[in-house]
């Protein structure tokens, strides 16, 4: 299976060409999306989640790219934190991905489709007093009131 690459072209006539793997572009877009405040995580496939379970960090998950004649079309699949404004975070993701891909590769991003896969609520931590499991009040001598 051959890995798909994109040729970067520049106005100067340097010898040779620069090839960029689509996987690299997915990583750039994925990291850019994760940097946006309000994004909890990106969607991952079953194999990517298995790799993360074994301690390997997987970048570029939840990002799909399609090369067109005029540039790139990006689809990003995200989970957002509960309580954030979905339109504002989605717009921030679109801007961040477009600017990061353009800054790092000088490729034109035509559109960024943001697919919100779910909302993640913040976990609350419960503190348990092992000396008072049932929440009963006691006096200073250790007897119940």
mmCIF file of C-alpha atoms in Angstrom:
data_model
loop_
_atom_site.group_PDB
_atom_site.id
_atom_site.type_symbol
_atom_site.label_atom_id
_atom_site.label_comp_id
_atom_site.label_asym_id
_atom_site.label_seq_id
_atom_site.Cartn_x
_atom_site.Cartn_y
_atom_site.Cartn_z
ATOM 1 C CA UNK A 1 0.000 0.000 0.000
ATOM 2 C CA UNK A 2 1.644 3.232 -1.157
ATOM 3 C CA UNK A 3 1.437 6.237 1.109
ATOM 4 C CA UNK A 4 -0.221 9.246 -0.479
ATOM 5 C CA UNK A 5 1.930 12.378 -0.691
ATOM 6 C CA UNK A 6 1.496 15.977 -1.807
ATOM 7 C CA UNK A 7 4.139 17.871 -3.756
ATOM 8 C CA UNK A 8 4.860 21.334 -2.393
ATOM 9 C CA UNK A 9 5.710 23.791 -5.151
ATOM 10 C CA UNK A 10 7.524 27.080 -4.662
ATOM 11 C CA UNK A 11 8.064 30.060 -6.956
ATOM 12 C CA UNK A 12 11.864 29.733 -6.926
ATOM 13 C CA UNK A 13 13.502 27.156 -9.152
ATOM 14 C CA UNK A 14 15.375 25.087 -6.572
ATOM 15 C CA UNK A 15 16.590 21.689 -7.574
ATOM 16 C CA UNK A 16 14.357 18.872 -6.394
ATOM 17 C CA UNK A 17 10.913 18.837 -4.890
ATOM 18 C CA UNK A 18 9.376 18.553 -1.428
ATOM 19 C CA UNK A 19 6.912 15.748 -0.761
ATOM 20 C CA UNK A 20 4.649 15.827 2.287
ATOM 21 C CA UNK A 21 2.801 12.737 3.463
ATOM 22 C CA UNK A 22 -0.935 13.027 3.984
ATOM 23 C CA UNK A 23 -0.316 11.526 7.434
ATOM 24 C CA UNK A 24 1.846 14.557 8.320
ATOM 25 C CA UNK A 25 -0.958 16.890 7.286
ATOM 26 C CA UNK A 26 -3.406 14.883 9.406
ATOM 27 C CA UNK A 27 -1.082 15.249 12.388
ATOM 28 C CA UNK A 28 -0.789 19.010 11.857
ATOM 29 C CA UNK A 29 -4.580 19.383 11.640
ATOM 30 C CA UNK A 30 -5.175 17.088 14.635
ATOM 31 C CA UNK A 31 -2.735 18.923 16.883
ATOM 32 C CA UNK A 32 -4.168 22.277 15.802
ATOM 33 C CA UNK A 33 -7.695 21.121 16.693
ATOM 34 C CA UNK A 34 -6.596 19.790 20.095
ATOM 35 C CA UNK A 35 -5.017 23.151 20.960
ATOM 36 C CA UNK A 36 -8.395 24.903 20.786
ATOM 37 C CA UNK A 37 -9.898 25.586 24.186
ATOM 38 C CA UNK A 38 -13.096 23.589 24.663
ATOM 39 C CA UNK A 39 -11.962 20.539 22.689
ATOM 40 C CA UNK A 40 -11.864 17.481 24.930
ATOM 41 C CA UNK A 41 -10.470 15.003 22.415
ATOM 42 C CA UNK A 42 -10.648 13.825 18.847
ATOM 43 C CA UNK A 43 -12.398 10.699 17.647
ATOM 44 C CA UNK A 44 -10.150 7.696 17.247
ATOM 45 C CA UNK A 45 -10.515 4.350 15.552
ATOM 46 C CA UNK A 46 -10.473 1.107 17.501
ATOM 47 C CA UNK A 47 -6.813 0.449 16.666
ATOM 48 C CA UNK A 48 -5.816 3.978 17.678
ATOM 49 C CA UNK A 49 -7.599 3.607 21.026
ATOM 50 C CA UNK A 50 -5.827 0.268 21.543
ATOM 51 C CA UNK A 51 -2.463 1.891 20.841
ATOM 52 C CA UNK A 52 -3.230 4.668 23.343
ATOM 53 C CA UNK A 53 -4.191 2.048 25.932
ATOM 54 C CA UNK A 54 -0.656 0.654 25.646
ATOM 55 C CA UNK A 55 0.838 4.093 26.213
ATOM 56 C CA UNK A 56 1.541 5.097 22.631
ATOM 57 C CA UNK A 57 0.317 8.597 21.817
ATOM 58 C CA UNK A 58 -1.500 8.721 18.470
ATOM 59 C CA UNK A 59 -1.659 12.024 16.595
ATOM 60 C CA UNK A 60 -3.852 12.803 13.617
ATOM 61 C CA UNK A 61 -6.753 10.689 14.785
ATOM 62 C CA UNK A 62 -10.170 12.054 14.005
ATOM 63 C CA UNK A 63 -8.916 13.895 10.920
ATOM 64 C CA UNK A 64 -9.674 13.007 7.318
ATOM 65 C CA UNK A 65 -8.154 14.890 4.386
ATOM 66 C CA UNK A 66 -9.082 15.025 0.749
ATOM 67 C CA UNK A 67 -6.887 16.723 -1.824
ATOM 68 C CA UNK A 68 -8.668 18.717 -4.531
ATOM 69 C CA UNK A 69 -7.331 20.803 -7.424
ATOM 70 C CA UNK A 70 -7.694 24.010 -5.422
ATOM 71 C CA UNK A 71 -6.380 22.728 -2.059
ATOM 72 C CA UNK A 72 -7.380 20.547 0.856
ATOM 73 C CA UNK A 73 -10.740 19.631 2.325
ATOM 74 C CA UNK A 74 -10.483 18.709 6.009
ATOM 75 C CA UNK A 75 -12.997 16.777 8.100
ATOM 76 C CA UNK A 76 -12.301 16.778 11.834
ATOM 77 C CA UNK A 77 -14.277 14.712 14.366
ATOM 78 C CA UNK A 78 -14.221 16.117 17.910
ATOM 79 C CA UNK A 79 -15.654 15.689 21.378
ATOM 80 C CA UNK A 80 -16.239 18.994 23.153
ATOM 81 C CA UNK A 81 -16.227 19.850 26.837
ATOM 82 C CA UNK A 82 -19.655 20.336 28.381
ATOM 83 C CA UNK A 83 -20.747 23.971 28.621
ATOM 84 C CA UNK A 84 -18.793 25.423 25.695
ATOM 85 C CA UNK A 85 -20.402 27.250 22.788
ATOM 86 C CA UNK A 86 -20.411 24.747 19.926
ATOM 87 C CA UNK A 87 -20.453 27.374 17.125
ATOM 88 C CA UNK A 88 -17.618 29.396 18.712
ATOM 89 C CA UNK A 89 -15.403 26.366 19.320
ATOM 90 C CA UNK A 90 -16.140 25.012 15.833
ATOM 91 C CA UNK A 91 -15.193 28.331 14.257
ATOM 92 C CA UNK A 92 -11.992 28.450 16.337
ATOM 93 C CA UNK A 93 -11.116 24.918 15.157
ATOM 94 C CA UNK A 94 -11.656 25.934 11.530
ATOM 95 C CA UNK A 95 -9.454 29.005 11.874
ATOM 96 C CA UNK A 96 -6.709 27.172 13.776
ATOM 97 C CA UNK A 97 -6.457 24.285 11.302
ATOM 98 C CA UNK A 98 -6.498 26.622 8.294
ATOM 99 C CA UNK A 99 -3.785 28.862 9.708
ATOM 100 C CA UNK A 100 -1.531 26.021 10.944
ATOM 101 C CA UNK A 101 -1.643 24.059 7.677
ATOM 102 C CA UNK A 102 -0.989 27.247 5.673
ATOM 103 C CA UNK A 103 1.863 28.344 7.953
ATOM 104 C CA UNK A 104 3.620 24.983 7.968
ATOM 105 C CA UNK A 105 3.100 23.842 4.360
ATOM 106 C CA UNK A 106 1.817 26.871 2.400
ATOM 107 C CA UNK A 107 -1.073 24.694 1.181
ATOM 108 C CA UNK A 108 -4.513 26.200 0.671
ATOM 109 C CA UNK A 109 -7.278 24.787 2.884
ATOM 110 C CA UNK A 110 -10.608 25.117 1.085
ATOM 111 C CA UNK A 111 -12.861 24.111 3.945
ATOM 112 C CA UNK A 112 -12.811 22.551 7.375
ATOM 113 C CA UNK A 113 -15.878 20.524 8.325
ATOM 114 C CA UNK A 114 -16.194 20.107 12.092
ATOM 115 C CA UNK A 115 -18.183 17.052 13.178
ATOM 116 C CA UNK A 116 -19.105 17.196 16.875
ATOM 117 C CA UNK A 117 -19.271 13.549 17.965
ATOM 118 C CA UNK A 118 -20.279 14.197 21.561
ATOM 119 C CA UNK A 119 -19.976 16.258 24.706
ATOM 120 C CA UNK A 120 -17.762 15.221 27.604
ATOM 121 C CA UNK A 121 -18.787 16.278 31.090
ATOM 122 C CA UNK A 122 -16.232 17.104 33.737
ATOM 123 C CA UNK A 123 -15.748 14.349 36.278
ATOM 124 C CA UNK A 124 -16.291 15.339 39.866
ATOM 125 C CA UNK A 125 -13.951 13.923 42.453
ATOM 126 C CA UNK A 126 -15.560 12.531 45.566
ATOM 127 C CA UNK A 127 -13.572 12.628 48.754
ATOM 128 C CA UNK A 128 -14.301 9.822 51.163
ATOM 129 C CA UNK A 129 -13.496 10.066 54.838
ATOM 130 C CA UNK A 130 -12.562 6.501 55.841
ATOM 131 C CA UNK A 131 -13.215 7.351 59.488
ATOM 132 C CA UNK A 132 -16.731 8.565 58.717
ATOM 133 C CA UNK A 133 -18.083 6.529 55.792
ATOM 134 C CA UNK A 134 -21.747 7.360 56.427
ATOM 135 C CA UNK A 135 -21.344 11.090 57.089
ATOM 136 C CA UNK A 136 -22.387 10.879 60.715
ATOM 137 C CA UNK A 137 -21.366 13.619 63.125
ATOM 138 C CA UNK A 138 -19.483 12.655 66.247
ATOM 139 C CA UNK A 139 -18.310 14.502 69.346
ATOM 140 C CA UNK A 140 -14.669 14.874 70.421
ATOM 141 C CA UNK A 141 -14.598 11.557 72.315
ATOM 142 C CA UNK A 142 -15.524 9.509 69.236
ATOM 143 C CA UNK A 143 -19.115 8.742 70.271
ATOM 144 C CA UNK A 144 -22.060 9.540 68.058
ATOM 145 C CA UNK A 145 -24.297 12.451 68.876
#
